[in-house]
């Protein structure tokens, strides 16, 4: 018997008496019929609950990492729930501002912020800039020297701690493009320079060791590593970055945001670091709030080899399987508790053999063309990493709450595909 594990479903999920899945009281098949597929369905209560948990755990300067998923509705929601927003580009900054988020509540990241990015951020008056390099300090010297206000900054330190996660999302080791390396003395030199500088107001240090990390012991480790350098400085802020993992498939489990924060707080207490702690969770806010709905278009059975189930999306709405080999559960919203007896390979509709969404996905035996097939835990790094590859129109996004759906991102049109062409 292989029934979908219920932990992969959003907080407001329930099963109707006929076996169909509801989220916030809404039938997913009705949503697919109304808005079309592929469709991202976000459980708004789930999003809000995770934002509140983050604020309760880390305090007022905790940021939502918008790279996980961003549109105006998401930016506004995170802001309403009391989070700051981490923006990793001026595009993300623009969307957050367009959503009405005050610039003071934004934290700008990036390992290569250009003059125009920094000017934009300074002119808007962003709350914090996380400085990544000596070249960036040079640029800030020039921009502030030319009359712009000196920003509050944190320095991104690379602590030399390897997180147990996929190599593409590991950022804390010495061999990284990000930040000032601790072991080479670059971090100490950057601190010295920033403290002496009139172009920046140094308020703290920042670290981010990677993403999709289940082993929360990695976080206390980085606090211990940097404590000898940071403690004597008496800087008020320490941001521990994002990175808390979420379970995607049967057999995985992850600590809660509250547990994650408690581990880090205890580490700060152990080493005597008295700072305003903050963090930048992305995935742990949005991933599990979401289900993607697809329509099954073709089923190709290769006896003794595999069965390909092709859906109307693919690597353009979820690039993670191609990029990291990530796994997902699969199910049919029409029969969410059904025994999933058939092992299939769910593929997309792109002209790439590698365009696989789920390798070895389980589905009920009676799966057929025309079925709505769902992948849960798709709220982070799916829509945000999406593309127009093969000139596919990017999917719509709906937020559901209290029995109502609201379209927050409409499906792209053919006209959208040529709107930048001259
Ligand atoms: C600097 C920084 N902060 C926060 C995050 C968010 O990480 P996650 O979504 O794993 O919580 C990332 C993502 O890689 C990041 O690079």
Coordinates of C-alpha atoms and ligand atoms in Angstrom, one line a residue:
X1 CA 0.0 0.0 0.0
X2 CA 1.4 3.4 -0.9
X3 CA -0.8 6.3 0.0
X4 CA 0.3 9.9 -0.4
X5 CA 1.9 11.0 2.9
X6 CA -0.2 13.7 4.3
X7 CA 2.7 15.8 5.5
X8 CA 3.3 17.0 1.9
X9 CA 0.0 18.7 1.8
X10 CA -0.6 22.4 2.9
X11 CA -2.1 23.2 6.3
X12 CA -5.6 23.9 4.9
X13 CA -5.8 20.6 2.9
X14 CA -8.7 18.3 3.6
X15 CA -10.3 15.3 1.9
X16 CA -13.9 15.4 0.8
X17 CA -16.2 12.5 1.3
X18 CA -15.8 11.5 -2.3
X19 CA -12.0 11.3 -1.9
X20 CA -11.2 14.6 -3.7
X21 CA -8.6 16.9 -2.3
X22 CA -9.7 20.4 -1.0
X23 CA -7.5 23.2 -0.1
X24 CA -9.0 26.0 2.0
X25 CA -12.3 24.3 1.2
X26 CA -11.9 24.5 -2.5
X27 CA -11.8 21.5 -4.8
X28 CA -8.6 21.4 -6.8
X29 CA -10.3 20.0 -9.9
X30 CA -12.7 23.0 -9.9
X31 CA -9.6 25.3 -9.7
X32 CA -8.0 23.5 -12.6
X33 CA -11.2 23.8 -14.6
X34 CA -11.5 27.5 -13.8
X35 CA -7.9 28.7 -14.2
X36 CA -6.5 26.0 -16.5
X37 CA -3.3 24.0 -16.0
X38 CA -0.4 24.1 -15.2
X39 CA -1.6 26.0 -12.1
X40 CA 0.2 26.9 -8.8
X41 CA -2.2 26.8 -5.9
X42 CA -0.9 28.5 -2.8
X43 CA -2.6 28.0 0.6
X44 CA -2.7 31.5 2.0
X45 CA -3.2 30.5 5.6
X46 CA -0.2 28.3 5.4
X47 CA 1.9 31.1 4.1
X48 CA 0.7 33.5 6.8
X49 CA 1.3 30.9 9.5
X50 CA 4.9 30.4 8.5
X51 CA 5.6 34.1 8.3
X52 CA 4.2 34.6 11.8
X53 CA 6.2 31.7 13.1
X54 CA 9.4 33.2 11.6
X55 CA 8.6 36.6 13.2
X56 CA 7.9 35.0 16.6
X57 CA 11.1 32.9 16.4
X58 CA 13.5 35.5 15.1
X59 CA 11.9 38.9 15.7
X60 CA 11.1 41.9 13.7
X61 CA 14.1 42.0 11.3
X62 CA 13.6 38.4 10.0
X63 CA 13.3 38.6 6.2
X64 CA 11.4 36.5 3.7
X65 CA 13.8 35.4 0.9
X66 CA 11.8 36.5 -2.1
X67 CA 13.9 34.4 -4.5
X68 CA 11.9 31.4 -3.3
X69 CA 8.7 32.9 -4.8
X70 CA 7.8 36.5 -5.6
X71 CA 4.9 38.3 -7.0
X72 CA 3.2 41.5 -5.6
X73 CA 0.7 39.5 -3.6
X74 CA 3.4 37.4 -1.9
X75 CA 5.5 40.5 -1.1
X76 CA 2.5 42.2 0.4
X77 CA 1.6 39.1 2.4
X78 CA 5.0 38.7 3.9
X79 CA 5.1 42.5 4.8
X80 CA 1.6 42.4 6.3
X81 CA 2.7 39.5 8.5
X82 CA 5.6 41.5 9.8
X83 CA 8.6 40.2 7.8
X84 CA 11.3 42.2 6.1
X85 CA 12.0 41.1 2.5
X86 CA 15.4 39.9 1.2
X87 CA 15.8 41.0 -2.4
X88 CA 18.7 39.5 -4.4
X89 CA 18.4 41.8 -7.4
X90 CA 16.9 45.1 -8.4
X91 CA 14.2 43.2 -10.1
X92 CA 13.1 41.7 -6.8
X93 CA 13.5 45.1 -5.2
X94 CA 11.2 46.6 -7.9
X95 CA 8.5 44.0 -7.3
X96 CA 8.6 44.5 -3.6
X97 CA 8.3 48.3 -3.9
X98 CA 5.5 47.9 -6.5
X99 CA 3.7 45.8 -3.8
X100 CA 3.9 48.7 -1.4
X101 CA 6.6 47.3 0.8
X102 CA 8.5 50.3 2.5
X103 CA 12.2 50.4 1.3
X104 CA 13.3 50.4 5.0
X105 CA 11.9 46.8 5.2
X106 CA 14.1 45.6 2.4
X107 CA 17.5 43.9 2.5
X108 CA 19.5 43.9 -0.7
X109 CA 21.8 41.0 -1.5
X110 CA 24.0 40.1 -4.5
X111 CA 27.6 39.0 -5.1
X112 CA 27.9 41.5 -8.0
X113 CA 25.8 44.5 -7.4
X114 CA 26.5 47.0 -10.2
X115 CA 26.6 50.8 -9.7
X116 CA 23.1 51.1 -11.0
X117 CA 21.8 48.4 -8.6
X118 CA 23.5 50.2 -5.6
X119 CA 22.3 53.6 -6.8
X120 CA 18.7 52.3 -7.1
X121 CA 18.9 50.8 -3.6
X122 CA 20.4 53.9 -2.1
X123 CA 17.9 56.2 -3.8
X124 CA 15.0 54.0 -2.6
X125 CA 16.5 54.0 0.9
X126 CA 16.7 50.2 1.5
X127 CA 16.9 49.2 5.2
X128 CA 20.1 47.1 4.8
X129 CA 22.6 46.2 2.2
X130 CA 24.5 42.9 2.6
X131 CA 27.9 43.8 1.3
X132 CA 29.6 40.9 -0.5
X133 CA 33.0 42.1 -1.7
X134 CA 35.7 44.7 -1.5
X135 CA 34.7 45.9 -4.9
X136 CA 31.3 46.6 -3.6
X137 CA 32.8 48.7 -0.8
X138 CA 34.7 50.6 -3.4
X139 CA 31.5 51.3 -5.3
X140 CA 29.7 52.4 -2.2
X141 CA 32.6 54.8 -1.4
X142 CA 32.1 56.4 -4.8
X143 CA 28.3 56.6 -4.7
X144 CA 28.2 57.9 -1.1
X145 CA 31.1 60.2 -1.9
X146 CA 29.0 61.6 -4.7
X147 CA 26.3 62.6 -2.3
X148 CA 24.1 59.6 -1.6
X149 CA 23.3 58.7 2.1
X150 CA 25.5 56.1 3.8
X151 CA 23.5 52.8 4.1
X152 CA 23.3 50.5 7.0
X153 CA 25.2 47.4 6.0
X154 CA 26.0 43.8 7.1
X155 CA 29.0 42.1 5.8
X156 CA 28.5 38.6 4.3
X157 CA 31.0 36.3 5.8
X158 CA 31.9 32.9 4.3
X159 CA 32.6 30.8 7.4
X160 CA 34.2 27.8 5.9
X161 CA 31.5 25.4 7.0
X162 CA 30.1 22.9 4.5
X163 CA 26.4 22.3 4.8
X164 CA 25.1 18.8 4.1
X165 CA 23.1 19.6 1.0
X166 CA 23.4 19.6 -2.8
X167 CA 26.7 21.2 -4.0
X168 CA 24.8 23.7 -6.2
X169 CA 23.1 25.2 -3.1
X170 CA 26.1 25.0 -0.7
X171 CA 27.5 28.5 -0.1
X172 CA 29.3 28.4 3.3
X173 CA 32.5 26.6 2.2
X174 CA 35.7 28.5 1.5
X175 CA 35.5 27.8 -2.3
X176 CA 32.5 30.0 -2.9
X177 CA 31.8 33.0 -5.1
X178 CA 29.9 34.6 -2.2
X179 CA 31.2 36.8 0.6
X180 CA 34.3 37.6 2.6
X181 CA 36.2 34.4 3.4
X182 CA 36.8 33.9 7.1
X183 CA 39.8 31.6 7.0
X184 CA 41.9 33.8 4.7
X185 CA 41.5 36.9 6.9
X186 CA 39.3 38.7 4.3
X187 CA 36.4 38.8 6.6
X188 CA 38.5 40.5 9.4
X189 CA 39.9 43.0 6.8
X190 CA 36.5 43.8 5.5
X191 CA 35.2 44.5 9.0
X192 CA 38.2 46.8 9.7
X193 CA 37.6 48.7 6.5
X194 CA 33.8 49.0 7.0
X195 CA 34.2 50.2 10.6
X196 CA 36.6 52.9 9.5
X197 CA 34.5 53.9 6.5
X198 CA 32.3 57.0 6.3
X199 CA 30.4 55.5 3.3
X200 CA 28.7 52.7 5.3
X201 CA 27.3 52.2 8.7
X202 CA 28.3 48.7 9.7
X203 CA 25.6 47.1 11.9
X204 CA 26.3 43.5 11.7
X205 CA 27.5 40.3 9.9
X206 CA 25.6 37.9 7.7
X207 CA 26.1 34.3 6.8
X208 CA 24.3 31.9 4.5
X209 CA 25.6 28.4 4.2
X210 CA 23.2 26.9 1.8
X211 CA 19.7 25.8 1.1
X212 CA 17.5 22.7 1.8
X213 CA 19.5 21.8 5.0
X214 CA 18.0 19.2 7.3
X215 CA 20.9 19.0 9.7
X216 CA 20.4 22.1 11.8
X217 CA 23.6 21.4 13.7
X218 CA 25.4 23.2 10.8
X219 CA 24.0 26.5 12.0
X220 CA 25.4 26.5 15.6
X221 CA 28.7 25.5 14.0
X222 CA 28.9 28.7 12.0
X223 CA 28.0 30.7 15.1
X224 CA 30.9 29.1 16.9
X225 CA 33.3 29.6 14.0
X226 CA 32.7 33.3 13.7
X227 CA 32.2 34.2 17.4
X228 CA 35.9 34.9 18.1
X229 CA 36.0 37.5 15.4
X230 CA 32.5 39.0 15.9
X231 CA 32.2 39.0 19.7
X232 CA 34.8 41.7 20.4
X233 CA 33.2 44.0 17.7
X234 CA 30.0 44.4 19.7
X235 CA 28.0 44.8 16.5
X236 CA 24.2 44.7 17.1
X237 CA 23.0 42.4 14.4
X238 CA 23.7 38.8 13.2
X239 CA 21.8 37.3 10.3
X240 CA 22.1 33.6 9.8
X241 CA 20.7 33.5 6.3
X242 CA 18.1 31.0 5.1
X243 CA 18.5 27.4 4.3
X244 CA 16.1 25.4 6.5
X245 CA 15.1 22.3 4.5
X246 CA 11.6 21.0 4.0
X247 CA 10.5 17.4 3.4
X248 CA 9.5 16.8 -0.2
X249 CA 9.0 13.0 -0.2
X250 CA 8.2 10.1 2.0
X251 CA 11.0 9.4 4.5
X252 CA 12.2 13.0 4.8
X253 CA 11.6 15.2 7.8
X254 CA 12.8 18.7 8.8
X255 CA 12.8 20.8 12.0
X256 CA 10.3 23.6 12.3
X257 CA 11.3 27.3 12.0
X258 CA 10.9 27.6 15.7
X259 CA 13.2 24.7 16.4
X260 CA 15.8 26.1 13.9
X261 CA 15.8 29.4 15.7
X262 CA 16.1 27.8 19.1
X263 CA 19.2 25.9 18.0
X264 CA 20.8 29.1 16.8
X265 CA 19.8 31.1 19.9
X266 CA 21.3 28.5 22.1
X267 CA 24.5 28.6 20.2
X268 CA 24.7 32.4 20.5
X269 CA 24.1 32.0 24.3
X270 CA 26.8 29.3 24.6
X271 CA 29.4 31.5 22.9
X272 CA 28.2 34.7 24.7
X273 CA 27.1 36.5 21.6
X274 CA 24.5 39.1 22.5
X275 CA 23.1 40.2 19.2
X276 CA 19.8 40.9 17.5
X277 CA 19.4 37.6 15.6
X278 CA 17.7 37.5 12.2
X279 CA 17.3 35.0 9.4
X280 CA 16.1 34.9 5.8
X281 CA 13.9 31.8 5.3
X282 CA 12.6 31.3 1.8
X283 CA 11.8 27.7 1.1
X284 CA 10.5 27.0 4.6
X285 CA 7.9 29.8 4.2
X286 CA 6.5 28.9 0.8
X287 CA 7.4 25.4 -0.4
X288 CA 4.9 23.3 1.5
X289 CA 2.0 25.8 1.0
X290 CA 1.7 24.8 -2.6
X291 CA 0.5 22.2 -5.1
X292 CA 1.1 22.4 -8.8
X293 CA -1.7 21.0 -11.0
X294 CA -1.1 19.6 -14.5
X295 CA -3.2 17.8 -17.1
X296 CA -2.0 14.4 -18.3
X297 CA -1.7 14.6 -22.1
X298 CA 0.0 11.3 -23.1
X299 CA 0.9 8.0 -21.6
X300 CA 3.6 6.0 -23.2
X301 CA 4.1 2.5 -21.9
X302 CA 7.5 0.8 -22.6
X303 CA 6.9 -2.7 -21.2
X304 CA 9.7 -3.8 -18.9
X305 CA 11.4 -0.4 -19.2
X306 CA 9.1 2.4 -17.9
X307 CA 5.9 4.4 -18.4
X308 CA 6.2 8.0 -19.4
X309 CA 3.3 10.2 -18.2
X310 CA 3.5 13.6 -20.0
X311 CA 1.9 16.7 -18.5
X312 CA 1.4 20.2 -19.9
X313 CA 4.2 21.8 -18.0
X314 CA 7.7 20.7 -17.1
X315 CA 11.1 22.2 -16.6
X316 CA 9.7 25.7 -17.4
X317 CA 7.6 25.7 -14.2
X318 CA 9.8 23.4 -12.1
X319 CA 13.5 23.4 -12.9
X320 CA 14.6 21.8 -9.6
X321 CA 14.5 18.2 -10.8
X322 CA 16.7 19.0 -13.8
X323 CA 19.1 21.3 -11.8
X324 CA 19.4 19.2 -8.6
X325 CA 17.8 15.9 -9.3
X326 CA 15.1 16.8 -6.8
X327 CA 12.3 14.4 -6.0
X328 CA 8.6 15.0 -5.6
X329 CA 5.5 13.0 -4.6
X330 CA 2.7 12.7 -7.2
X331 CA -1.0 12.1 -6.7
X332 CA -4.4 12.5 -8.3
X333 CA -6.5 15.2 -6.6
X334 CA -9.6 13.2 -7.6
X335 CA -8.5 10.3 -5.4
X336 CA -6.0 11.7 -2.9
X337 CA -6.1 8.7 -0.6
X338 CA -6.0 6.1 -3.4
X339 CA -3.4 3.4 -3.3
X340 CA -0.6 4.4 -5.7
X341 CA 0.3 1.1 -7.3
X342 CA 1.8 2.3 -10.5
X343 CA 5.4 3.6 -10.8
X344 CA 5.8 6.1 -13.7
X345 CA 8.1 8.8 -14.9
X346 CA 6.3 12.2 -15.1
X347 CA 7.8 14.2 -17.9
X348 CA 7.1 17.7 -19.2
X349 CA 6.3 18.9 -22.7
X350 CA 9.6 20.5 -23.6
X351 CA 12.0 19.4 -26.3
X352 CA 14.5 17.9 -23.9
X353 CA 14.9 14.3 -22.8
X354 CA 16.0 15.6 -19.5
X355 CA 12.7 17.4 -19.0
X356 CA 11.6 15.1 -16.1
X357 CA 9.4 16.3 -13.3
X358 CA 9.2 13.1 -11.2
X359 CA 11.3 10.0 -11.7
X360 CA 9.6 6.9 -10.2
X361 CA 6.5 8.8 -9.2
X362 CA 3.6 6.7 -7.8
X363 CA 0.1 7.0 -9.2
X364 CA -3.1 5.0 -8.9
X365 CA -3.5 2.2 -11.4
X366 CA -6.4 3.9 -13.2
X367 CA -4.5 7.0 -14.2
X368 CA -5.6 8.1 -17.6
X369 CA -5.2 10.8 -20.2
X370 CA -7.1 13.9 -19.1
X371 CA -6.5 13.4 -15.4
X372 CA -5.3 16.2 -13.3
X373 CA -2.0 15.2 -11.8
X374 CA -0.5 17.1 -8.8
X375 CA 2.9 17.6 -7.4
X376 CA 3.0 19.0 -3.8
X377 CA 5.6 21.1 -2.1
X378 CA 6.2 23.2 -5.2
X379 CA 5.9 26.7 -3.7
X380 CA 9.6 27.5 -3.6
X381 CA 12.0 27.8 -6.6
X382 CA 9.4 26.6 -9.0
X383 CA 7.5 29.6 -10.3
X384 CA 10.5 31.9 -9.4
X385 CA 12.9 29.8 -11.5
X386 CA 10.4 29.4 -14.3
X387 CA 11.2 30.2 -17.9
X388 CA 9.6 30.7 -21.3
X389 CA 11.6 27.8 -22.8
X390 CA 10.0 26.6 -26.0
X391 CA 8.0 29.8 -25.7
X392 CA 5.8 28.2 -23.2
X393 CA 3.5 30.7 -21.4
X394 CA 4.2 30.8 -17.7
X395 CA 1.4 29.4 -15.5
X396 CA -1.0 31.3 -13.4
X397 CA -0.9 31.4 -9.6
X398 CA -3.9 31.4 -7.3
X399 CA -4.0 32.0 -3.6
X400 CA -6.8 30.2 -1.8
X401 CA -8.2 31.1 1.7
X402 CA -11.5 30.6 3.5
X403 CA -13.3 29.0 0.5
X404 CA -12.2 31.7 -1.9
X405 CA -9.6 31.8 -4.7
X406 CA -7.9 34.9 -6.0
X407 CA -5.8 35.0 -9.1
X408 CA -2.5 36.7 -8.1
X409 CA -0.5 36.0 -11.3
X410 CA -2.4 35.5 -14.5
X411 CA -1.3 33.0 -17.1
X412 CA 0.9 34.5 -19.7
X413 CA -0.6 35.1 -23.1
X414 CA 0.9 34.8 -26.6
X415 CA 1.3 38.6 -26.7
X416 CA 3.4 38.4 -23.5
X417 CA 5.8 36.3 -25.5
X418 CA 6.7 39.1 -27.9
X419 CA 6.2 42.1 -25.6
X420 CA 10.0 42.9 -25.6
X421 CA 10.5 42.2 -29.3
X422 CA 11.1 45.2 -31.5
Ligands
LIG1 C1 21.6 34.9 0.9 C2 20.4 34.0 0.9 N1 19.5 34.2 1.9 C3 18.4 33.4 2.0 C4 18.2 32.4 1.1 C5 16.9 31.5 1.2 O1 17.2 30.2 1.4 P1 16.1 29.1 1.6 O2 15.1 29.3 0.6 O3 16.8 27.9 1.6 O4 15.6 29.4 3.0 C6 19.1 32.2 0.0 C7 18.9 31.1 -1.0 O5 19.7 30.5 -1.5 C8 20.2 33.0 0.0 O6 21.1 32.9 -1.0

